[in-house]
Amino acid sequence: MKEASRARPLSLSPTALKLYVRCAYAYALDKIVKVPRYRRVIAAHLHTGRAVHTVLEQLARQEQIRPEDAVASLERTFSWGAYTDRQTAEAAFQTARERLDAWVGTPYGWGEGEQLAVEKMLRTRSRPLGSASIGSVVLIGKPDLVRVDPEGTLEVVDHKSGRPGGGAEALKRDFQAAIYHILAEEQWPDYPAYRVSFSYLATSTVISLTYTREEVEDWWQALLTVAERIARARLAVENDIALEKAFVPAPGEQCEACTFQRVCAFRAS
């Protein structure tokens, strides 16, 4: 049996975990096959969101925020060629500008308290998975902003260019919030309190979440369970098990917006 996984910890981000839960085969195309970008289908709204986040990162590092800086930065950043036609691109540009205008008007997370990190890749320590043969896992993530608010709470801020799809309870069941809390607590230990806040630019609303120690431990156990499943599937592929046997496809409605619809033989028609 091959043991390549032993020396190669499994790195899992919130995005990767969501992809695996949605369709294990899509995860494999991304992380195992590593389908090149030119063969992927990137939805238009993802290009828009990426442009907004790039500009927000630049603005968050400035001592002063001016609307004209946001517009100039968006004009430099926006990927016009990513859209199928000029009309779609112009509509997307206008949406991005509206989202940035909303944040500039009330820049949540900026200007108060101590800024600890902007778009910094965070990692947990490696944790073993079951047996040595399936290796270990490292949780990773890149929050938009980490700060200490004026009351002394360490807050992770994630900006969303869209609208909230659910309330606090739905977000609390999401991988992203839990992993951001875990990452912040491990990177900056000993703060009296931690908070994860999602700032929705389309509605100018903020949803904040906190976790108890018991909830964090429960999340760790859940994450380790999923990570072990992925690691065993990866090891199976390394030992010549067919990709679709180790990472079972889950065709359905999600195929219509899947990044890998051009290359997946199992997509729903």
Coordinates of N, CA and C in Angstrom, one line a residue, residues 93-267:
F93 N -20.2 45.4 -13.3 CA -19.3 46.5 -12.8 C -20.2 47.5 -11.9
Q94 N -21.4 47.8 -12.4 CA -22.3 48.6 -11.6 C -22.6 48.0 -10.3
T95 N -22.9 46.7 -10.3 CA -23.2 46.0 -9.0 C -22.0 46.1 -8.1
A96 N -20.8 45.9 -8.6 CA -19.6 45.9 -7.8 C -19.4 47.3 -7.2
R97 N -19.7 48.3 -8.0 CA -19.5 49.7 -7.5 C -20.5 50.0 -6.4
E98 N -21.8 49.6 -6.6 CA -22.8 49.8 -5.5 C -22.4 49.1 -4.2
R99 N -21.8 47.9 -4.3 CA -21.4 47.2 -3.1 C -20.3 48.0 -2.4
L100 N -19.3 48.5 -3.2 CA -18.2 49.3 -2.6 C -18.7 50.6 -2.0
D101 N -19.6 51.2 -2.7 CA -20.2 52.5 -2.2 C -20.8 52.3 -0.9
A102 N -21.6 51.1 -0.7 CA -22.2 50.8 0.5 C -21.2 50.7 1.7
W103 N -20.1 50.0 1.4 CA -19.1 49.8 2.4 C -18.4 51.1 2.8
V104 N -18.0 51.9 1.7 CA -17.3 53.1 2.0 C -18.2 54.0 2.9
G105 N -19.5 54.0 2.7 CA -20.4 54.8 3.5 C -20.4 54.4 4.9
T106 N -20.4 53.1 5.2 CA -20.3 52.6 6.6 C -19.3 51.4 6.6
P107 N -18.0 51.7 6.7 CA -17.0 50.7 6.5 C -16.8 49.8 7.7
Y108 N -17.7 48.8 7.8 CA -17.7 47.9 9.0 C -16.3 47.3 9.2
G109 N -15.8 47.3 10.4 CA -14.5 46.7 10.7 C -13.3 47.6 10.6
W110 N -13.5 48.7 9.9 CA -12.3 49.6 9.6 C -12.4 50.8 10.6
G111 N -11.2 51.2 11.0 CA -11.1 52.5 11.7 C -11.3 52.5 13.2
E112 N -11.8 51.3 13.8 CA -12.0 51.2 15.2 C -11.3 50.0 15.7
G113 N -10.6 50.2 16.9 CA -9.9 49.1 17.5 C -8.5 48.9 16.8
E114 N -7.9 47.7 17.0 CA -6.6 47.4 16.4 C -6.7 46.4 15.3
Q115 N -6.2 46.7 14.2 CA -6.2 45.8 13.0 C -5.1 44.8 13.1
L116 N -5.4 43.5 13.1 CA -4.4 42.5 13.3 C -4.0 41.9 11.9
A117 N -4.9 41.8 11.0 CA -4.6 41.1 9.7 C -5.6 41.5 8.7
V118 N -5.1 41.6 7.4 CA -6.0 41.8 6.3 C -5.6 40.8 5.2
E119 N -6.6 39.9 4.9 CA -6.4 38.9 3.9 C -5.1 38.1 4.2
K120 N -4.9 37.7 5.4 CA -3.8 36.9 5.8 C -4.2 35.4 5.9
M121 N -3.4 34.5 5.2 CA -3.6 33.1 5.3 C -3.3 32.6 6.7
L122 N -4.3 32.0 7.3 CA -4.1 31.4 8.6 C -4.2 29.9 8.6
R123 N -3.4 29.2 9.5 CA -3.4 27.8 9.5 C -3.4 27.3 11.0
T124 N -4.1 26.1 11.2 CA -4.0 25.5 12.4 C -2.8 24.6 12.5
R125 N -2.5 24.1 13.7 CA -1.5 23.1 13.8 C -2.1 21.8 13.2
S126 N -1.2 20.9 12.8 CA -1.6 19.7 12.2 C -2.2 18.8 13.2
R127 N -3.3 18.1 12.9 CA -3.9 17.2 13.8 C -4.0 15.8 13.1
P128 N -3.6 14.8 13.8 CA -3.6 13.4 13.2 C -5.0 12.9 12.9
L129 N -5.1 12.1 11.9 CA -6.4 11.5 11.5 C -6.4 10.0 11.6
G130 N -7.0 9.5 12.6 CA -7.2 8.0 12.8 C -5.8 7.3 13.0
S131 N -5.2 6.9 11.9 CA -4.0 6.2 11.9 C -2.9 6.9 11.1
A132 N -1.7 6.5 11.3 CA -0.6 7.2 10.6 C -0.7 7.0 9.1
S133 N -1.3 6.0 8.6 CA -1.4 5.7 7.2 C -2.3 6.7 6.4
I134 N -3.2 7.4 7.1 CA -4.0 8.4 6.4 C -3.6 9.8 6.7
G135 N -2.6 10.0 7.6 CA -2.0 11.3 7.7 C -2.7 12.2 8.7
S136 N -2.6 13.5 8.4 CA -3.1 14.5 9.3 C -3.8 15.6 8.5
V137 N -4.4 16.5 9.3 CA -5.2 17.6 8.6 C -4.7 19.0 9.2
V138 N -4.7 20.0 8.3 CA -4.5 21.4 8.7 C -5.7 22.2 8.2
L139 N -6.3 22.9 9.0 CA -7.4 23.8 8.6 C -6.8 25.1 8.1
I140 N -7.2 25.7 7.0 CA -6.7 26.9 6.5 C -7.8 27.9 6.2
G141 N -7.5 29.2 6.1 CA -8.5 30.1 5.7 C -7.9 31.5 5.6
K142 N -8.5 32.4 4.8 CA -8.0 33.7 4.6 C -9.1 34.7 4.9
P143 N -9.4 35.1 6.1 CA -10.4 36.1 6.4 C -10.1 37.4 5.8
D144 N -11.2 38.2 5.5 CA -11.0 39.5 4.9 C -10.2 40.4 5.9
L145 N -10.6 40.3 7.2 CA -10.1 41.2 8.2 C -10.1 40.6 9.6
V146 N -9.1 40.8 10.4 CA -9.1 40.4 11.8 C -8.7 41.6 12.6
R147 N -9.5 41.9 13.6 CA -9.2 43.1 14.4 C -9.6 42.8 15.9
V148 N -9.1 43.7 16.7 CA -9.6 43.7 18.1 C -10.5 44.9 18.2
D149 N -11.8 44.7 18.6 CA -12.7 45.8 18.6 C -12.4 46.7 19.9
P150 N -13.0 47.8 20.0 CA -12.7 48.7 21.1 C -13.0 48.1 22.5
E151 N -13.9 47.1 22.5 CA -14.2 46.4 23.8 C -13.2 45.3 24.1
G152 N -12.3 45.0 23.2 CA -11.3 44.0 23.5 C -11.6 42.6 22.9
T153 N -12.7 42.5 22.2 CA -13.1 41.2 21.6 C -12.3 41.0 20.2
L154 N -11.7 39.9 20.0 CA -11.1 39.6 18.7 C -12.2 39.2 17.7
E155 N -12.3 40.0 16.6 CA -13.3 39.8 15.7 C -12.8 39.5 14.3
V156 N -13.3 38.4 13.7 CA -13.0 38.1 12.3 C -14.1 38.6 11.5
V157 N -13.8 39.4 10.5 CA -14.8 40.0 9.6 C -14.7 39.5 8.2
D158 N -15.8 39.0 7.7 CA -15.9 38.5 6.3 C -16.9 39.3 5.5
H159 N -16.5 39.9 4.5 CA -17.4 40.7 3.7 C -18.1 39.9 2.6
K160 N -19.4 40.0 2.4 CA -20.1 39.2 1.4 C -20.7 40.3 0.4
S161 N -20.5 40.0 -0.8 CA -21.0 41.0 -1.8 C -22.5 40.8 -2.1
G162 N -23.0 39.6 -1.7 CA -24.4 39.3 -2.0 C -25.3 39.6 -0.8
R163 N -26.4 38.9 -0.7 CA -27.4 39.1 0.4 C -27.3 37.9 1.3
P164 N -27.7 38.1 2.6 CA -27.7 36.9 3.5 C -28.8 35.9 3.1
G165 N -28.3 34.6 3.0 CA -29.2 33.5 2.6 C -30.0 32.9 3.8
G166 N -29.6 33.3 5.0 CA -30.2 32.8 6.2 C -29.8 33.6 7.4
G167 N -30.3 33.3 8.5 CA -30.0 34.1 9.7 C -28.8 33.5 10.4
A168 N -28.6 33.9 11.7 CA -27.4 33.6 12.5 C -27.3 32.1 12.7
E169 N -28.4 31.4 12.9 CA -28.4 30.0 13.1 C -27.9 29.2 11.9
A170 N -28.4 29.6 10.7 CA -27.9 29.0 9.5 C -26.4 29.2 9.3
L171 N -25.9 30.4 9.6 CA -24.5 30.7 9.4 C -23.7 29.9 10.5
K172 N -24.2 29.7 11.6 CA -23.5 29.0 12.7 C -23.3 27.5 12.3
R173 N -24.1 27.0 11.5 CA -24.0 25.6 11.0 C -23.1 25.5 9.8
D174 N -22.5 26.6 9.4 CA -21.7 26.7 8.2 C -20.2 26.4 8.5
F175 N -19.5 25.7 7.7 CA -18.1 25.5 7.9 C -17.3 26.8 8.1
Q176 N -17.6 27.8 7.3 CA -16.7 29.0 7.3 C -16.6 29.7 8.6
A177 N -17.8 29.9 9.3 CA -17.8 30.6 10.5 C -17.0 29.9 11.6
A178 N -17.3 28.6 11.7 CA -16.6 27.7 12.7 C -15.1 27.7 12.4
I179 N -14.7 27.5 11.2 CA -13.2 27.4 10.9 C -12.6 28.8 11.2
Y180 N -13.2 29.9 10.8 CA -12.6 31.2 11.1 C -12.5 31.4 12.6
H181 N -13.4 30.9 13.4 CA -13.3 31.1 14.9 C -12.1 30.2 15.3
I182 N -12.0 29.0 14.9 CA -10.9 28.1 15.3 C -9.5 28.7 14.9
L183 N -9.4 29.2 13.6 CA -8.2 29.8 13.2 C -7.8 31.0 14.0
A184 N -8.8 31.9 14.3 CA -8.4 33.1 15.1 C -8.0 32.7 16.5
E185 N -8.7 31.8 17.1 CA -8.4 31.4 18.5 C -7.0 30.8 18.5
E186 N -6.6 30.0 17.5 CA -5.3 29.4 17.5 C -4.2 30.4 17.2
Q187 N -4.5 31.3 16.3 CA -3.4 32.3 15.9 C -3.2 33.3 16.9
W188 N -4.3 33.8 17.6 CA -4.2 34.8 18.6 C -4.9 34.3 19.9
P189 N -4.2 33.4 20.6 CA -4.9 32.9 21.8 C -5.0 33.9 23.0
D190 N -5.8 33.5 24.0 CA -5.8 34.3 25.2 C -6.6 35.6 25.2
Y191 N -7.4 35.8 24.1 CA -8.3 36.9 24.1 C -9.5 36.6 25.0
P192 N -10.1 37.5 25.6 CA -11.3 37.2 26.5 C -12.5 36.7 25.7
A193 N -12.6 37.1 24.5 CA -13.8 36.8 23.7 C -13.5 36.8 22.2
Y194 N -14.2 36.0 21.4 CA -14.0 35.9 20.0 C -15.3 36.0 19.3
R195 N -15.3 36.7 18.1 CA -16.6 36.9 17.3 C -16.3 36.7 15.8
V196 N -17.2 36.1 15.1 CA -17.1 36.1 13.6 C -18.2 36.8 13.1
S197 N -18.0 37.8 12.3 CA -19.0 38.7 11.7 C -19.0 38.7 10.2
F198 N -20.2 38.5 9.6 CA -20.4 38.5 8.2 C -21.1 39.8 7.8
S199 N -20.4 40.6 7.0 CA -20.9 41.9 6.6 C -21.4 41.8 5.2
Y200 N -22.7 42.0 5.0 CA -23.4 41.8 3.7 C -23.5 43.2 3.1
L201 N -22.8 43.4 2.0 CA -22.7 44.7 1.4 C -24.0 45.1 0.6
A202 N -24.7 44.1 0.1 CA -25.9 44.3 -0.6 C -27.0 44.9 0.2
T203 N -27.0 44.6 1.5 CA -28.1 45.0 2.4 C -27.6 45.9 3.6
S204 N -26.3 46.1 3.6 CA -25.6 46.8 4.7 C -26.0 46.3 6.1
T205 N -26.0 45.0 6.2 CA -26.3 44.3 7.4 C -25.1 43.5 7.9
V206 N -25.0 43.3 9.2 CA -23.9 42.5 9.8 C -24.6 41.4 10.7
I207 N -24.1 40.2 10.5 CA -24.6 39.1 11.3 C -23.3 38.6 12.1
S208 N -23.4 38.6 13.4 CA -22.2 38.2 14.2 C -22.5 37.0 15.0
L209 N -21.5 36.1 15.1 CA -21.7 34.8 15.8 C -20.6 34.6 16.8
T210 N -20.9 34.0 17.9 CA -20.0 33.5 18.9 C -20.2 32.0 19.2
Y211 N -19.1 31.4 19.7 CA -19.2 30.0 20.0 C -18.7 29.7 21.4
T212 N -19.4 28.7 22.0 CA -18.9 28.3 23.3 C -17.8 27.3 23.2
R213 N -17.1 27.0 24.2 CA -16.0 26.0 24.2 C -16.5 24.7 23.7
E214 N -17.7 24.3 24.2 CA -18.3 23.0 23.8 C -18.6 23.0 22.3
E215 N -19.1 24.1 21.8 CA -19.4 24.2 20.3 C -18.2 24.0 19.5
V216 N -17.1 24.7 19.9 CA -15.8 24.6 19.2 C -15.3 23.1 19.2
E217 N -15.4 22.4 20.3 CA -15.0 21.0 20.4 C -15.9 20.2 19.5
D218 N -17.2 20.4 19.5 CA -18.1 19.7 18.6 C -17.7 19.9 17.1
W219 N -17.4 21.1 16.8 CA -17.0 21.4 15.4 C -15.7 20.7 15.0
W220 N -14.7 20.7 16.0 CA -13.5 20.0 15.7 C -13.7 18.5 15.4
Q221 N -14.6 17.9 16.2 CA -14.9 16.5 15.9 C -15.6 16.3 14.6
A222 N -16.5 17.2 14.2 CA -17.2 17.1 12.9 C -16.2 17.3 11.8
L223 N -15.3 18.2 11.9 CA -14.3 18.5 10.9 C -13.3 17.4 10.7
L224 N -12.9 16.8 11.8 CA -12.0 15.7 11.8 C -12.6 14.5 11.1
T225 N -13.9 14.3 11.3 CA -14.6 13.2 10.7 C -14.6 13.3 9.2
V226 N -15.0 14.5 8.7 CA -15.0 14.8 7.3 C -13.6 14.7 6.7
A227 N -12.6 15.2 7.4 CA -11.2 15.2 6.9 C -10.7 13.8 6.8
E228 N -11.1 12.9 7.7 CA -10.7 11.5 7.6 C -11.3 10.8 6.4
R229 N -12.5 11.2 6.2 CA -13.2 10.6 5.0 C -12.5 11.0 3.7
I230 N -12.1 12.3 3.6 CA -11.4 12.8 2.4 C -10.0 12.1 2.3
A231 N -9.3 12.0 3.5 CA -8.0 11.5 3.5 C -8.0 10.0 3.0
R232 N -9.0 9.2 3.5 CA -9.1 7.8 3.1 C -9.4 7.7 1.6
A233 N -10.2 8.6 1.1 CA -10.5 8.6 -0.4 C -9.3 9.0 -1.2
R234 N -8.5 9.9 -0.7 CA -7.3 10.3 -1.4 C -6.3 9.2 -1.4
L235 N -6.2 8.5 -0.3 CA -5.3 7.3 -0.2 C -5.7 6.2 -1.2
A236 N -7.1 6.0 -1.3 CA -7.6 5.0 -2.2 C -7.2 5.3 -3.6
V237 N -7.3 6.6 -4.0 CA -6.9 7.0 -5.4 C -5.4 6.8 -5.6
E238 N -4.6 7.1 -4.6 CA -3.2 6.8 -4.7 C -2.8 5.3 -4.8
N239 N -3.8 4.5 -4.4 CA -3.6 3.0 -4.5 C -4.4 2.5 -5.7
D240 N -4.7 3.4 -6.7 CA -5.2 3.0 -8.0 C -6.7 2.6 -8.0
I241 N -7.4 3.1 -7.0 CA -8.9 3.0 -7.0 C -9.4 4.1 -7.9
A242 N -10.4 3.8 -8.8 CA -10.9 4.8 -9.7 C -11.4 6.1 -8.9
L243 N -11.1 7.2 -9.5 CA -11.5 8.5 -8.9 C -12.9 8.5 -8.5
E244 N -13.8 8.1 -9.4 CA -15.3 8.2 -9.2 C -15.7 7.2 -8.1
K245 N -14.9 6.2 -7.8 CA -15.2 5.2 -6.8 C -14.9 5.8 -5.4
A246 N -13.7 6.4 -5.4 CA -13.3 7.0 -4.1 C -14.0 8.3 -3.8
F247 N -14.2 9.1 -4.8 CA -15.0 10.4 -4.6 C -16.3 10.3 -5.4
V248 N -17.3 9.8 -4.8 CA -18.5 9.5 -5.6 C -19.2 10.8 -6.1
P249 N -19.5 10.8 -7.4 CA -20.2 12.0 -7.9 C -21.6 12.2 -7.3
A250 N -22.1 13.4 -7.3 CA -23.5 13.7 -6.8 C -24.2 14.6 -7.7
P251 N -24.6 14.1 -8.9 CA -25.2 14.9 -9.9 C -26.6 15.4 -9.4
G252 N -26.9 16.6 -9.8 CA -28.2 17.2 -9.4 C -28.2 18.6 -9.8
E253 N -29.1 19.4 -9.2 CA -29.3 20.8 -9.6 C -28.0 21.6 -9.6
Q254 N -27.1 21.3 -8.6 CA -25.9 22.0 -8.5 C -25.0 21.9 -9.7
C255 N -25.2 20.9 -10.6 CA -24.4 20.8 -11.8 C -24.4 22.0 -12.7
E256 N -25.6 22.6 -12.7 CA -25.8 23.8 -13.6 C -24.8 24.9 -13.4
A257 N -24.4 25.1 -12.1 CA -23.5 26.1 -11.7 C -22.1 25.6 -11.3
C258 N -21.8 24.4 -11.6 CA -20.6 23.8 -11.2 C -19.4 24.3 -12.1
T259 N -18.3 24.5 -11.4 CA -17.1 25.0 -12.1 C -16.6 23.9 -13.1
F260 N -16.9 22.7 -12.8 CA -16.3 21.6 -13.6 C -17.3 21.0 -14.6
Q261 N -18.3 21.7 -15.0 CA -19.3 21.1 -15.9 C -18.8 20.8 -17.3
R262 N -17.7 21.4 -17.7 CA -17.1 21.1 -19.0 C -16.3 19.8 -19.0
V263 N -15.9 19.4 -17.8 CA -15.0 18.2 -17.8 C -15.6 17.0 -17.1
C264 N -16.8 17.2 -16.4 CA -17.4 16.1 -15.6 C -18.2 15.2 -16.5
A265 N -17.9 13.9 -16.5 CA -18.7 13.0 -17.3 C -20.0 12.5 -16.5
F266 N -20.1 13.0 -15.3 CA -21.3 12.5 -14.4 C -22.3 13.6 -14.2
R267 N -22.1 14.8 -14.8 CA -23.0 15.9 -14.5 C -24.4 15.6 -15.0

